Amino acid sequence: MAYSIAIERTSAPKTKPEVSRIGFGTIFTDHMFMLDYETGKGWHSPRVVPYQPITLDPAAKVFHYGQTVFEGLKAFKTADGAISLFRPDMNFRRLNRSNDRLSIPPLDEELALAGLKTLIGVDADWIPAEEGTSLYIRPFIIATQPTLGVAPSRNYLFMIILSPVGAYYAEGINPVKIHVESDYVRAVPGGVGNAKTAGNYAAGLKAQEEAPQGYSQVLWLDGVHRKYIEEVGSMNMFFKINGKVVTPALNGSILEGITRDSMIRLLTHWGVPVEQRQISIDEIAEAHRDGTLEEAFGTGTAAVISPVGELHWQGEKLVIGGGKTGELSARLYDTLTGIQRGTEPDPFGWMVRL
Ligand SMILES: *Cc1c(COP(=O)(O)O)cnc(C)c1O
């Protein structure tokens, strides 16, 4: 279906930054996508407009009750100069699952993708081409009805903003040290842990702040037993134990990562056994003790893979793989980033060309 998306181009294009200095999420392109929702009228008025601040009534529900969801994905300039997106259909499907949990009306996924493609077409010059770089895409929805009653909003705004990002591992893949959190919890069954919604992240900041010096992120345990591995900040967790890969099963309280799904598919394709199940922190500590904990890594859109070189659990330091990047982690990283850059075959048809 063809959608009619209005385009208003900026009259004052910004100077593009030097790619070696852009970091993550600090610089935004010249345009953004907007789509409005009103009860009775539905989603309407898709448009690309110059990037600019938005005006909201101070009573807008998003400010008071957090009715909001977001997504994160990437576009790449491939080795042959084309522009492609990594599995964007998965992101918009997940956005609708988050919408459902937050009582936000569903979005036409095709329209969202058409809007994204139009926006990227307008800002195509902003996509860096250097190896390891990409265009980070942040779609999000906010409740805008200006009333303080606790009820689903009657008005919403869907937006997409774009941010060029530098190479995450400009100095080579660096394993991270992670603190296993034993006091705070992130989510509970029946809650919103499997929705990409703002409150999950605001509620996690304190644990991150209080983590001991040197541990930049925390690994969450389940909120009921305080025993089973859930996930890290914005990454799903994988462990390689005795030749087998294990990752927590989707239990309703962890986020269903698209990178997680991609890793499971790649591993299965290679004939590496993958188990999705409950994994207790005790099992990890035991595997570490008996020398069968071979690798640990987190997966997410931003870093693709973040090897874990050390886990800090109840005062104990579990060093994994000598604190170095494991062989399988490196192979997964090289393969997935190769597929994204178009230097490796794409057997699953993940890349969507503009
Ligand atoms: C976004 C996110 C992930 C990773 O999902 P990807 O689709 O792989 O980027 C994992 N956990 C949380 C809490 C997240 O917000």
Coordinates of N, CA, C and O and ligand atoms in Angstrom, one line a residue, residues 70-72 91 94 186 193 196 201 231-236 255-260 299-302, ligand 1:
F70 N 9.0 2.9 23.4 CA 10.0 3.2 22.4 C 10.5 2.0 21.7 O 10.3 0.9 22.1
E71 N 11.3 2.2 20.7 CA 12.1 1.2 20.0 C 13.5 1.7 19.7 O 13.8 2.8 19.8
G72 N 14.3 0.7 19.2 CA 15.7 1.1 18.9 C 16.1 0.2 17.8 O 16.1 -1.1 17.9
N91 N 10.9 -4.7 14.9 CA 10.8 -3.6 15.8 C 9.4 -3.1 15.9 O 8.9 -2.7 17.0
R94 N 7.2 -5.5 17.7 CA 7.4 -5.4 19.2 C 6.8 -4.1 19.7 O 6.3 -4.0 20.8
R186 N 14.1 -5.4 38.6 CA 13.7 -4.7 37.5 C 12.3 -4.9 37.1 O 11.6 -4.0 36.7
G193 N 8.0 -5.6 32.3 CA 9.3 -5.9 32.0 C 9.5 -6.3 30.5 O 10.6 -6.1 30.0
K196 N 8.9 -2.3 26.0 CA 10.0 -1.3 26.0 C 9.4 0.1 26.4 O 8.9 0.8 25.5
Y201 N 13.4 1.8 32.7 CA 14.7 2.3 32.7 C 15.0 3.3 33.8 O 16.0 3.3 34.5
E231 N 18.2 -10.1 32.8 CA 19.0 -9.5 31.7 C 19.8 -8.4 32.3 O 19.8 -8.1 33.5
V232 N 20.5 -7.7 31.4 CA 21.4 -6.5 31.8 C 20.8 -5.3 31.2 O 20.6 -5.3 30.0
G233 N 20.7 -4.2 31.9 CA 20.3 -2.9 31.4 C 19.5 -3.0 30.1 O 18.2 -3.0 30.2
S234 N 20.1 -2.9 29.0 CA 19.4 -3.0 27.7 C 20.0 -4.1 26.8 O 20.1 -4.0 25.6
M235 N 20.3 -5.2 27.5 CA 20.9 -6.4 26.8 C 20.4 -7.7 27.4 O 20.2 -7.8 28.6
N236 N 20.2 -8.6 26.5 CA 19.8 -10.0 26.9 C 21.1 -10.8 27.2 O 22.1 -10.4 26.6
L255 N 12.9 -8.5 28.2 CA 12.6 -7.9 26.9 C 13.0 -8.9 25.8 O 14.1 -9.5 25.9
E256 N 12.1 -9.0 24.9 CA 12.4 -10.0 23.8 C 13.3 -9.3 22.7 O 12.8 -8.7 21.8
G257 N 14.6 -9.4 22.9 CA 15.5 -8.8 22.1 C 15.6 -9.3 20.7 O 15.5 -10.6 20.5
I258 N 15.7 -8.5 19.7 CA 15.8 -8.9 18.3 C 17.2 -9.4 18.0 O 17.4 -10.3 17.3
T259 N 18.2 -8.8 18.7 CA 19.6 -9.3 18.6 C 19.6 -10.7 19.2 O 20.3 -11.6 18.7
R260 N 18.9 -10.9 20.4 CA 18.8 -12.2 21.0 C 18.3 -13.2 20.0 O 18.9 -14.3 19.9
T299 N 23.6 -9.1 24.6 CA 23.2 -8.8 23.2 C 22.2 -7.7 23.1 O 21.2 -7.7 23.9
G300 N 22.4 -6.7 22.2 CA 21.5 -5.6 22.0 C 21.8 -4.9 20.8 O 23.0 -5.0 20.3
T301 N 20.9 -4.1 20.3 CA 21.1 -3.3 19.1 C 22.4 -2.4 19.1 O 23.1 -2.4 18.1
A302 N 22.6 -1.7 20.2 CA 23.7 -0.7 20.2 C 25.0 -1.4 20.1 O 25.8 -1.0 19.2
Ligands
LIG1 C1 16.1 -3.1 23.8 C2 16.4 -4.0 25.0 C3 17.1 -5.2 24.8 C4 17.7 -5.6 23.5 O1 16.8 -5.7 22.4 P1 17.4 -5.6 20.9 O2 16.1 -5.7 20.1 O3 18.3 -6.7 20.8 O4 18.0 -4.3 20.8 C5 17.2 -6.0 25.9 N1 16.8 -5.6 27.1 C6 16.1 -4.5 27.3 C7 15.6 -4.2 28.6 C8 15.9 -3.6 26.2 O5 15.3 -2.4 26.4

